[in-house]
Amino acid sequence: MARIVQKYGGTSVGDVDRIKNVAGRIKAMRDAGHELVVVVSARAGVTNELIARAKQVCPLPSDRELDQLLAIGEQETIALTAMALHGIGVEAVSYTGAQAGIFTDKAHTKAKIKTINPKPLLEDLKSGKVIIVAGFQGIDDEGQITTLGRGGSDLTAIALAAAIQADKCEIYTDVDGVYTADPRVVKEAQKLSEISYDEMLELASLGSKVMQTRSVEFAAKYNVVFEVRSSFNTNPGTIVKQEVAYMEKVVVRGVAVDKDQAKVVVSNVLDKPGTAARVFRVLAEANINVDMIVQNVGRGGVANLTFTVPLSEKDKAVKALGPALQEVGGEAAFDEKIAKLSVVGVGMKTHSGVAATLFEALAKTGANLELISTSEIKISVVIAKDKADAAARAVHAAFQLEKLG
Ligand code: ADP
Ligand code: ASP
Ligand code: MG
C-alpha cells in the first residue's frame, strides 16, 4: 500500500464524462489498497473565462477580487469529482485549499505557500476516504482566499506530496509526459523518460506549460520526485528528479516557446546613474516579472531599455511605468506580437557552437532576432510570434532532438 498524490489538470476534468473517467481511475487505485490525495484543476477554459469576465466589468480588476472569483473554478471540480466517486461507491470528501490547510503569503494571484497543516486531511485519509483537494488556491493568515499563479494546481500537488510525505506524486495531463518540444506544435517531439529538475525548471520557466515553474522549484527544494503522465491512457510518463543518467553528448534537451510575453521598449531615457533603477523599481513594486533586459546607449545622453514582461502583466506595466517616465524622460512602446524561443540543456555548459546552430536554424526560417539572452544551460531569443511554431520545428530538427526518445 502506498500513499499517492495525484493531480488531474483542466482537460482531464474538462466535462462530466472526463470527471467520471478520473473517478474510475481513482477507484482502481483505491481498490488496489492505496491511500489517495487527489488535486484537481478547474475545467479547461474556466479560469480564462472568469478572467475575461472580470475584465469586462473592470479593465484592471483588483487582485483580491480576482482570487475570490478564480477560486470557484476549482471548487466546482472538487465537489463534482467527490460526487462522481460516491456514485461508484467510493468514499471521498472534497477540500478547498483553506480546508486542506494550505497557508500562503498575501500576494494575491501569485501567492507563495508558507505552510501546510494537513492534520484534518490526514485523519480523513487514514479513515479510508479519498481526499479531493482544490488546486491553485490557499488562504492567507487573515483568512483571505489566494491563488498560486497560473498552472498552480501543479504546485498544490507537489507541496501536498511533500507535506504528507507521499510515496508517489503523479501529475496527470493531456499528453503522455514531458517532450523535447510541445508535441502539439512539433510532431517529431520525443517523450523523455526522465528529466532533471534543472532542465525541467528551465523548460517550464521558458514557456513549456506542461508544468508550472514554481511547482518544479518546490519539488527541487524538497526533493519531491514526480511523474508527468496522461489521464487518457496508461503509458509510462516522464520522471522528474534530481539526478538523471543522461546519454552522453546530449547538448540540448528541449525547445520551449512562450507566446505569452510582451516586449517593452523604453526609449530616450536619461543616460545617467539611477535611471534603470527607477524604471525597474516601479515594475518590481507592481509585482511584475521582468526578463531579457537589454540597454543600448544612444547619442545625446539618452539610452533605450528593452525587456520582456508576461503578457498578462502588460496593462499593469503600462500603468506602473507612467509616473516613472515623467521623472527619467522617455516613452514606452509595447509589442505583443512576439514570442520567446529557447533551447535548454545542461550539456551546454561544456559544449560550444550551440548559439551558432540555433541562429542558423532560425535564419533559415526568416525569423529576425529581436533580443538574445543566455545562461549556463539555455539560450533564448525573442522573435515574431507568427514565426514561432515554424522556428520551433526548425530548431528541433537542427539539434536532432527527434533522436532523443
Ligand atoms: P493541465 O491542464 O493538465 O495542467 P497544461 O495545458 O497546463 O495541462 O499543460 C499540458 C500542455 O503543455 C500540453 O497539452 C502541451 O501542449 C503543452 N506543452 C508545452 N511544452 C510541452 C513539452 N515540452 N512537453 C509536453 N507538453 C508540453
Ligand atoms: N485553473 C488554474 C489555471 O488555469 C490552475 C491550474 O489549472 O493549474 O491556471
Ligand atoms: Mg497546467
GROMACS .gro file of C-alpha atoms and ligand atoms in nm:
model
  442
    1MET     CA    1   0.000   0.000   0.000
    2ALA     CA    2   0.135   0.340  -0.096
    3ARG     CA    3   0.035   0.695  -0.016
    4ILE     CA    4  -0.013   0.866  -0.352
    5VAL     CA    5  -0.081   1.226  -0.453
    6GLN     CA    6  -0.236   1.258  -0.797
    7LYS     CA    7  -0.315   1.578  -0.984
    8TYR     CA    8  -0.559   1.599  -1.275
    9GLY     CA    9  -0.536   1.908  -1.497
   10GLY     CA   10  -0.814   2.106  -1.662
   11THR     CA   11  -0.856   1.894  -1.975
   12SER     CA   12  -0.861   1.576  -1.768
   13VAL     CA   13  -1.165   1.707  -1.575
   14GLY     CA   14  -1.297   1.912  -1.869
   15ASP     CA   15  -1.652   1.778  -1.866
   16VAL     CA   16  -1.878   1.534  -1.683
   17ASP     CA   17  -1.759   1.229  -1.877
   18ARG     CA   18  -1.396   1.315  -1.812
   19ILE     CA   19  -1.466   1.363  -1.442
   20LYS     CA   20  -1.624   1.017  -1.445
   21ASN     CA   21  -1.313   0.882  -1.623
   22VAL     CA   22  -1.094   1.032  -1.349
   23ALA     CA   23  -1.323   0.885  -1.081
   24GLY     CA   24  -1.285   0.542  -1.242
   25ARG     CA   25  -0.906   0.571  -1.238
   26ILE     CA   26  -0.911   0.680  -0.875
   27LYS     CA   27  -1.137   0.387  -0.783
   28ALA     CA   28  -0.896   0.140  -0.943
   29MET     CA   29  -0.608   0.279  -0.732
   30ARG     CA   30  -0.820   0.280  -0.417
   31ASP     CA   31  -0.934  -0.080  -0.483
   32ALA     CA   32  -0.566  -0.174  -0.507
   33GLY     CA   33  -0.534  -0.055  -0.147
   34HIS     CA   34  -0.357   0.279  -0.190
   35GLU     CA   35  -0.417   0.596   0.012
   36LEU     CA   36  -0.508   0.873  -0.229
   37VAL     CA   37  -0.500   1.251  -0.215
   38VAL     CA   38  -0.620   1.390  -0.547
   39VAL     CA   39  -0.571   1.751  -0.657
   40VAL     CA   40  -0.794   1.878  -0.937
   41SER     CA   41  -0.787   2.191  -1.154
   42ALA     CA   42  -1.081   2.388  -1.283
   43ARG     CA   43  -1.239   2.255  -1.603
   44ALA     CA   44  -1.027   2.354  -1.906
   45GLY     CA   45  -1.103   2.710  -2.010
   46VAL     CA   46  -1.291   2.807  -1.693
   47THR     CA   47  -1.010   3.014  -1.537
   48ASN     CA   48  -0.961   3.201  -1.866
   49GLU     CA   49  -1.335   3.262  -1.896
   50LEU     CA   50  -1.351   3.400  -1.544
   51ILE     CA   51  -1.059   3.635  -1.608
   52ALA     CA   52  -1.223   3.756  -1.930
   53ARG     CA   53  -1.548   3.821  -1.747
   54ALA     CA   54  -1.365   4.013  -1.473
   55LYS     CA   55  -1.208   4.236  -1.739
   56GLN     CA   56  -1.548   4.301  -1.892
   57VAL     CA   57  -1.666   4.461  -1.570
   58CYS     CA   58  -1.335   4.635  -1.487
   59PRO     CA   59  -1.029   4.662  -1.715
   60LEU     CA   60  -0.776   4.626  -1.432
   61PRO     CA   61  -0.955   4.411  -1.170
   62SER     CA   62  -0.834   4.408  -0.810
   63ASP     CA   63  -0.612   4.108  -0.738
   64ARG     CA   64  -0.808   4.023  -0.422
   65GLU     CA   65  -1.138   4.010  -0.609
   66LEU     CA   66  -0.978   3.811  -0.889
   67ASP     CA   67  -0.875   3.547  -0.637
   68GLN     CA   68  -1.225   3.535  -0.491
   69LEU     CA   69  -1.353   3.475  -0.842
   70LEU     CA   70  -1.089   3.233  -0.975
   71ALA     CA   71  -1.112   3.002  -0.675
   72ILE     CA   72  -1.463   2.898  -0.778
   73GLY     CA   73  -1.329   2.711  -1.083
   74GLU     CA   74  -1.156   2.451  -0.870
   75GLN     CA   75  -1.436   2.448  -0.613
   76GLU     CA   76  -1.672   2.318  -0.881
   77THR     CA   77  -1.447   2.030  -0.983
   78ILE     CA   78  -1.363   1.908  -0.631
   79ALA     CA   79  -1.731   1.870  -0.547
   80LEU     CA   80  -1.815   1.704  -0.880
   81THR     CA   81  -1.519   1.465  -0.852
   82ALA     CA   82  -1.618   1.366  -0.496
   83MET     CA   83  -1.978   1.312  -0.614
   84ALA     CA   84  -1.862   1.104  -0.910
   85LEU     CA   85  -1.670   0.885  -0.666
   86HIS     CA   86  -1.974   0.849  -0.440
   87GLY     CA   87  -2.169   0.748  -0.750
   88ILE     CA   88  -1.940   0.446  -0.797
   89GLY     CA   89  -1.929   0.355  -0.431
   90VAL     CA   90  -1.601   0.516  -0.325
   91GLU     CA   91  -1.585   0.713  -0.002
   92ALA     CA   92  -1.448   1.057  -0.082
   93VAL     CA   93  -1.451   1.407   0.061
   94SER     CA   94  -1.362   1.736  -0.106
   95TYR     CA   95  -1.141   2.005   0.048
   96THR     CA   96  -1.091   2.365  -0.060
   97GLY     CA   97  -0.736   2.498  -0.030
   98ALA     CA   98  -0.823   2.656   0.305
   99GLN     CA   99  -0.982   2.337   0.436
  100ALA     CA  100  -0.668   2.146   0.331
  101GLY     CA  101  -0.463   2.383   0.549
  102ILE     CA  102  -0.270   2.545   0.263
  103PHE     CA  103  -0.145   2.874   0.409
  104THR     CA  104   0.011   3.131   0.179
  105ASP     CA  105   0.151   3.483   0.188
  106LYS     CA  106  -0.071   3.773   0.084
  107ALA     CA  107   0.048   3.810  -0.277
  108HIS     CA  108  -0.291   3.775  -0.444
  109THR     CA  109  -0.286   3.595  -0.786
  110LYS     CA  110   0.068   3.468  -0.729
  111ALA     CA  111   0.077   3.370  -0.363
  112LYS     CA  112   0.356   3.155  -0.221
  113ILE     CA  113   0.281   2.862   0.007
  114LYS     CA  114   0.418   2.929   0.357
  115THR     CA  115   0.300   2.621   0.547
  116ILE     CA  116   0.061   2.333   0.511
  117ASN     CA  117  -0.132   2.193   0.806
  118PRO     CA  118  -0.251   1.858   0.671
  119LYS     CA  119  -0.386   1.724   1.004
  120PRO     CA  120  -0.762   1.719   0.926
  121LEU     CA  121  -0.693   1.584   0.579
  122LEU     CA  122  -0.471   1.308   0.718
  123GLU     CA  123  -0.740   1.199   0.963
  124ASP     CA  124  -0.989   1.156   0.680
  125LEU     CA  125  -0.723   0.981   0.472
  126LYS     CA  126  -0.648   0.732   0.748
  127SER     CA  127  -1.018   0.655   0.784
  128GLY     CA  128  -1.011   0.527   0.427
  129LYS     CA  129  -1.155   0.821   0.238
  130VAL     CA  130  -1.018   0.953  -0.088
  131ILE     CA  131  -0.935   1.322  -0.041
  132ILE     CA  132  -1.007   1.559  -0.329
  133VAL     CA  133  -0.826   1.893  -0.293
  134ALA     CA  134  -0.887   2.212  -0.493
  135GLY     CA  135  -0.568   2.302  -0.677
  136PHE     CA  136  -0.435   2.654  -0.728
  137GLN     CA  137  -0.577   2.806  -0.407
  138GLY     CA  138  -0.486   2.873  -0.048
  139ILE     CA  139  -0.560   3.110   0.234
  140ASP     CA  140  -0.351   3.381   0.399
  141ASP     CA  141  -0.324   3.426   0.775
  142GLU     CA  142  -0.614   3.671   0.772
  143GLY     CA  143  -0.846   3.423   0.606
  144GLN     CA  144  -0.832   3.579   0.258
  145ILE     CA  145  -0.851   3.342  -0.039
  146THR     CA  146  -0.535   3.349  -0.251
  147THR     CA  147  -0.432   3.178  -0.574
  148LEU     CA  148  -0.090   3.038  -0.661
  149GLY     CA  149  -0.032   3.170  -1.014
  150ARG     CA  150  -0.149   3.016  -1.342
  151GLY     CA  151  -0.096   2.644  -1.355
  152GLY     CA  152  -0.082   2.648  -0.975
  153SER     CA  153  -0.258   2.315  -0.924
  154ASP     CA  154   0.077   2.153  -1.004
  155LEU     CA  155   0.219   2.337  -0.703
  156THR     CA  156  -0.068   2.229  -0.479
  157ALA     CA  157   0.002   1.866  -0.567
  158ILE     CA  158   0.377   1.883  -0.518
  159ALA     CA  159   0.353   2.079  -0.193
  160LEU     CA  160   0.095   1.838  -0.056
  161ALA     CA  161   0.311   1.540  -0.157
  162ALA     CA  162   0.595   1.694   0.047
  163ALA     CA  163   0.370   1.782   0.342
  164ILE     CA  164   0.215   1.436   0.379
  165GLN     CA  165   0.534   1.250   0.282
  166ALA     CA  166   0.367   1.077  -0.008
  167ASP     CA  167   0.540   0.777  -0.163
  168LYS     CA  168   0.447   0.895  -0.512
  169CYS     CA  169   0.334   1.212  -0.686
  170GLU     CA  170   0.168   1.177  -1.026
  171ILE     CA  171   0.076   1.474  -1.246
  172TYR     CA  172  -0.191   1.364  -1.494
  173THR     CA  173  -0.236   1.581  -1.802
  174ASP     CA  174  -0.341   1.563  -2.166
  175VAL     CA  175  -0.006   1.450  -2.311
  176ASP     CA  176   0.199   1.139  -2.223
  177GLY     CA  177   0.479   1.325  -2.044
  178VAL     CA  178   0.746   1.588  -2.096
  179TYR     CA  179   0.860   1.604  -2.458
  180THR     CA  180   1.161   1.757  -2.634
  181ALA     CA  181   0.920   2.029  -2.755
  182ASP     CA  182   0.546   2.092  -2.735
  183PRO     CA  183   0.412   1.779  -2.909
  184ARG     CA  184   0.116   1.978  -3.039
  185VAL     CA  185   0.350   2.203  -3.237
  186VAL     CA  186   0.645   1.979  -3.319
  187LYS     CA  187   0.518   1.642  -3.446
  188GLU     CA  188   0.865   1.488  -3.419
  189ALA     CA  189   0.895   1.575  -3.048
  190GLN     CA  190   1.002   1.279  -2.835
  191LYS     CA  191   0.885   1.189  -2.488
  192LEU     CA  192   1.168   1.194  -2.234
  193SER     CA  193   1.163   0.904  -1.990
  194GLU     CA  194   1.343   1.116  -1.730
  195ILE     CA  195   1.446   1.477  -1.687
  196SER     CA  196   1.639   1.660  -1.413
  197TYR     CA  197   1.480   1.933  -1.202
  198ASP     CA  198   1.721   2.189  -1.350
  199GLU     CA  199   1.621   2.123  -1.708
  200MET     CA  200   1.251   2.088  -1.625
  201LEU     CA  201   1.272   2.419  -1.440
  202GLU     CA  202   1.424   2.597  -1.739
  203LEU     CA  203   1.174   2.442  -1.984
  204ALA     CA  204   0.885   2.539  -1.758
  205SER     CA  205   1.002   2.894  -1.695
  206LEU     CA  206   1.068   2.942  -2.066
  207GLY     CA  207   0.714   2.855  -2.165
  208SER     CA  208   0.663   2.475  -2.173
  209LYS     CA  209   0.345   2.499  -1.976
  210VAL     CA  210   0.328   2.127  -1.907
  211MET     CA  211   0.449   2.207  -1.551
  212GLN     CA  212   0.415   2.530  -1.354
  213THR     CA  213   0.761   2.675  -1.289
  214ARG     CA  214   0.714   2.729  -0.918
  215SER     CA  215   0.596   2.374  -0.869
  216VAL     CA  216   0.924   2.246  -1.015
  217GLU     CA  217   1.122   2.483  -0.790
  218PHE     CA  218   0.931   2.348  -0.493
  219ALA     CA  219   0.990   1.987  -0.599
  220ALA     CA  220   1.364   2.051  -0.635
  221LYS     CA  221   1.383   2.220  -0.295
  222TYR     CA  222   1.203   1.940  -0.111
  223ASN     CA  223   1.326   1.662  -0.339
  224VAL     CA  224   0.978   1.552  -0.446
  225VAL     CA  225   1.020   1.305  -0.732
  226PHE     CA  226   0.717   1.322  -0.960
  227GLU     CA  227   0.589   1.166  -1.281
  228VAL     CA  228   0.411   1.355  -1.559
  229ARG     CA  229   0.171   1.126  -1.747
  230SER     CA  230  -0.158   1.112  -1.933
  231SER     CA  231  -0.503   1.071  -1.778
  232PHE     CA  232  -0.628   0.925  -2.107
  233ASN     CA  233  -0.409   0.612  -2.123
  234THR     CA  234  -0.176   0.404  -1.906
  235ASN     CA  235   0.153   0.478  -2.085
  236PRO     CA  236   0.453   0.540  -1.864
  237GLY     CA  237   0.527   0.912  -1.837
  238THR     CA  238   0.833   1.123  -1.757
  239ILE     CA  239   1.003   1.102  -1.418
  240VAL     CA  240   1.133   1.436  -1.291
  241LYS     CA  241   1.409   1.407  -1.032
  242GLN     CA  242   1.748   1.532  -0.916
  243GLU     CA  243   1.997   1.314  -1.093
  244VAL     CA  244   1.947   1.174  -1.438
  245ALA     CA  245   2.196   0.946  -1.611
  246TYR     CA  246   2.188   1.114  -1.948
  247MET     CA  247   2.313   0.986  -2.275
  248GLU     CA  248   2.650   1.135  -2.343
  249LYS     CA  249   2.680   1.423  -2.584
  250VAL     CA  250   2.321   1.541  -2.541
  251VAL     CA  251   2.369   1.914  -2.554
  252VAL     CA  252   2.013   2.038  -2.594
  253ARG     CA  253   1.733   1.862  -2.406
  254GLY     CA  254   1.440   2.057  -2.539
  255VAL     CA  255   1.293   2.357  -2.715
  256ALA     CA  256   1.046   2.588  -2.537
  257VAL     CA  257   0.825   2.858  -2.685
  258ASP     CA  258   0.648   3.124  -2.481
  259LYS     CA  259   0.385   3.321  -2.669
  260ASP     CA  260   0.254   3.491  -2.356
  261GLN     CA  261   0.517   3.762  -2.342
  262ALA     CA  262   0.524   4.128  -2.446
  263LYS     CA  263   0.831   4.328  -2.543
  264VAL     CA  264   0.867   4.670  -2.387
  265VAL     CA  265   1.096   4.935  -2.537
  266VAL     CA  266   1.153   5.236  -2.317
  267SER     CA  267   1.332   5.481  -2.545
  268ASN     CA  268   1.512   5.808  -2.488
  269VAL     CA  269   1.552   5.784  -2.113
  270LEU     CA  270   1.826   5.993  -1.949
  271ASP     CA  271   2.160   5.809  -1.967
  272LYS     CA  272   2.267   5.864  -1.607
  273PRO     CA  273   2.304   5.662  -1.287
  274GLY     CA  274   1.969   5.570  -1.131
  275THR     CA  275   1.754   5.563  -1.447
  276ALA     CA  276   1.734   5.185  -1.482
  277ALA     CA  277   1.696   5.157  -1.106
  278ARG     CA  278   1.391   5.385  -1.116
  279VAL     CA  279   1.226   5.204  -1.408
  280PHE     CA  280   1.273   4.858  -1.266
  281ARG     CA  281   1.185   4.960  -0.909
  282VAL     CA  282   0.836   5.070  -1.014
  283LEU     CA  283   0.789   4.744  -1.204
  284ALA     CA  284   0.907   4.547  -0.901
  285GLU     CA  285   0.669   4.736  -0.677
  286ALA     CA  286   0.386   4.642  -0.909
  287ASN     CA  287   0.499   4.277  -0.871
  288ILE     CA  288   0.582   4.242  -1.241
  289ASN     CA  289   0.834   3.980  -1.354
  290VAL     CA  290   1.080   4.135  -1.597
  291ASP     CA  291   1.313   3.933  -1.821
  292MET     CA  292   1.569   3.972  -2.103
  293ILE     CA  293   1.682   4.325  -2.017
  294VAL     CA  294   1.899   4.495  -2.279
  295GLN     CA  295   2.022   4.854  -2.274
  296ASN     CA  296   2.160   5.043  -2.572
  297VAL     CA  297   2.318   5.379  -2.522
  298GLY     CA  298   2.220   5.623  -2.794
  299ARG     CA  299   2.352   5.968  -2.874
  300GLY     CA  300   2.289   6.289  -2.687
  301GLY     CA  301   2.284   6.150  -2.336
  302VAL     CA  302   1.987   5.919  -2.384
  303ALA     CA  303   1.950   5.542  -2.373
  304ASN     CA  304   1.696   5.274  -2.469
  305LEU     CA  305   1.590   4.998  -2.232
  306THR     CA  306   1.430   4.688  -2.383
  307PHE     CA  307   1.286   4.398  -2.185
  308THR     CA  308   1.002   4.147  -2.174
  309VAL     CA  309   0.709   4.112  -1.933
  310PRO     CA  310   0.436   3.846  -1.915
  311LEU     CA  311   0.151   3.944  -2.147
  312SER     CA  312  -0.094   3.914  -1.858
  313GLU     CA  313   0.101   4.186  -1.675
  314LYS     CA  314   0.130   4.427  -1.967
  315ASP     CA  315  -0.153   4.655  -1.857
  316LYS     CA  316  -0.010   4.675  -1.507
  317ALA     CA  317   0.331   4.762  -1.658
  318VAL     CA  318   0.180   5.044  -1.866
  319LYS     CA  319   0.023   5.188  -1.553
  320ALA     CA  320   0.334   5.147  -1.338
  321LEU     CA  321   0.574   5.299  -1.592
  322GLY     CA  322   0.372   5.617  -1.646
  323PRO     CA  323   0.488   5.820  -1.342
  324ALA     CA  324   0.848   5.688  -1.354
  325LEU     CA  325   0.890   5.802  -1.715
  326GLN     CA  326   0.779   6.150  -1.621
  327GLU     CA  327   1.087   6.162  -1.396
  328VAL     CA  328   1.351   5.999  -1.618
  329GLY     CA  329   1.210   6.106  -1.953
  330GLY     CA  330   1.145   5.873  -2.242
  331GLU     CA  331   0.844   5.687  -2.371
  332ALA     CA  332   0.737   5.322  -2.357
  333ALA     CA  333   0.621   5.114  -2.654
  334PHE     CA  334   0.473   4.766  -2.617
  335ASP     CA  335   0.483   4.483  -2.872
  336GLU     CA  336   0.253   4.186  -2.811
  337LYS     CA  337   0.331   4.012  -3.139
  338ILE     CA  338   0.644   3.845  -3.012
  339ALA     CA  339   0.739   3.505  -2.877
  340LYS     CA  340   1.035   3.382  -2.680
  341LEU     CA  341   1.200   3.069  -2.816
  342SER     CA  342   1.462   2.889  -2.606
  343VAL     CA  343   1.684   2.584  -2.620
  344VAL     CA  344   1.766   2.419  -2.288
  345GLY     CA  345   2.021   2.159  -2.180
  346VAL     CA  346   2.277   2.108  -1.904
  347GLY     CA  347   2.515   1.980  -2.173
  348MET     CA  348   2.554   2.339  -2.297
  349LYS     CA  349   2.784   2.408  -2.004
  350THR     CA  350   3.057   2.208  -2.173
  351HIS     CA  351   2.978   2.240  -2.544
  352SER     CA  352   3.041   2.521  -2.785
  353GLY     CA  353   2.855   2.608  -3.104
  354VAL     CA  354   2.503   2.592  -2.963
  355ALA     CA  355   2.432   2.958  -3.037
  356ALA     CA  356   2.561   2.927  -3.393
  357THR     CA  357   2.344   2.621  -3.465
  358LEU     CA  358   2.041   2.793  -3.312
  359PHE     CA  359   2.086   3.118  -3.503
  360GLU     CA  360   2.146   2.936  -3.834
  361ALA     CA  361   1.829   2.734  -3.792
  362LEU     CA  362   1.634   3.050  -3.712
  363ALA     CA  363   1.785   3.237  -4.005
  364LYS     CA  364   1.660   2.967  -4.244
  365THR     CA  365   1.304   3.026  -4.126
  366GLY     CA  366   1.340   3.401  -4.181
  367ALA     CA  367   1.295   3.478  -3.811
  368ASN     CA  368   1.464   3.803  -3.711
  369LEU     CA  369   1.626   3.803  -3.365
  370GLU     CA  370   1.495   4.095  -3.162
  371LEU     CA  371   1.655   4.006  -2.828
  372ILE     CA  372   1.901   3.739  -2.718
  373SER     CA  373   1.985   3.620  -2.370
  374THR     CA  374   2.189   3.330  -2.240
  375SER     CA  375   2.258   3.143  -1.919
  376GLU     CA  376   2.472   2.838  -1.847
  377ILE     CA  377   2.204   2.597  -1.963
  378LYS     CA  378   1.982   2.792  -2.203
  379ILE     CA  379   1.975   3.038  -2.491
  380SER     CA  380   1.661   3.244  -2.551
  381VAL     CA  381   1.566   3.469  -2.839
  382VAL     CA  382   1.270   3.695  -2.900
  383ILE     CA  383   1.121   3.661  -3.250
  384ALA     CA  384   0.792   3.747  -3.422
  385LYS     CA  385   0.504   3.543  -3.279
  386ASP     CA  386   0.380   3.431  -3.620
  387LYS     CA  387   0.719   3.272  -3.694
  388ALA     CA  388   0.746   3.088  -3.362
  389ASP     CA  389   0.594   2.749  -3.450
  390ALA     CA  390   0.794   2.705  -3.770
  391ALA     CA  391   1.104   2.822  -3.584
  392ALA     CA  392   1.046   2.563  -3.308
  393ARG     CA  393   1.023   2.287  -3.569
  394ALA     CA  394   1.340   2.404  -3.745
  395VAL     CA  395   1.538   2.434  -3.423
  396HIS     CA  396   1.414   2.094  -3.304
  397ALA     CA  397   1.539   1.941  -3.629
  398ALA     CA  398   1.870   2.130  -3.621
  399PHE     CA  399   1.960   1.982  -3.283
  400GLN     CA  400   1.834   1.637  -3.395
  401LEU     CA  401   1.609   1.613  -3.091
  402GLU     CA  402   1.391   1.356  -3.267
  403LYS     CA  403   1.670   1.107  -3.185
  404LEU     CA  404   1.642   1.163  -2.810
  405GLY     CA  405   1.343   0.943  -2.732
  406ADP     P1  406  -0.307   2.068  -1.746
  406ADP     O1  407  -0.437   2.136  -1.772
  406ADP     O2  408  -0.317   1.920  -1.737
  406ADP     O3  409  -0.230   2.130  -1.633
  406ADP     P2  410  -0.149   2.216  -1.938
  406ADP     O4  411  -0.229   2.264  -2.054
  406ADP     O5  412  -0.117   2.313  -1.829
  406ADP     O6  413  -0.223   2.088  -1.880
  406ADP     O7  414  -0.013   2.152  -1.989
  406ADP     C1  415  -0.014   2.049  -2.085
  406ADP     C2  416   0.020   2.106  -2.223
  406ADP     O8  417   0.155   2.154  -2.221
  406ADP     C3  418   0.017   2.006  -2.335
  406ADP     O9  419  -0.112   1.992  -2.389
  406ADP     C4  420   0.119   2.061  -2.434
  406ADP    O10  421   0.056   2.123  -2.546
  406ADP     C5  422   0.193   2.167  -2.356
  406ADP     N1  423   0.341   2.155  -2.365
  406ADP     C6  424   0.425   2.257  -2.395
  406ADP     N2  425   0.551   2.215  -2.397
  406ADP     C7  426   0.549   2.083  -2.369
  406ADP     C8  427   0.651   1.982  -2.356
  406ADP     N3  428   0.782   2.011  -2.372
  406ADP     N4  429   0.613   1.856  -2.324
  406ADP     C9  430   0.483   1.826  -2.306
  406ADP     N5  431   0.382   1.917  -2.318
  406ADP    C10  432   0.415   2.044  -2.348
  407ASP     N1  433  -0.711   2.663  -1.306
  407ASP     C1  434  -0.582   2.726  -1.289
  407ASP     C2  435  -0.531   2.777  -1.423
  407ASP     O1  436  -0.595   2.760  -1.524
  407ASP     C3  437  -0.482   2.639  -1.222
  407ASP     C4  438  -0.442   2.513  -1.298
  407ASP     O2  439  -0.509   2.473  -1.394
  407ASP     O3  440  -0.340   2.453  -1.261
  407ASP     O4  441  -0.426   2.837  -1.427
  408MG      MG  442  -0.117   2.309  -1.620
   0.00000   0.00000   0.00000
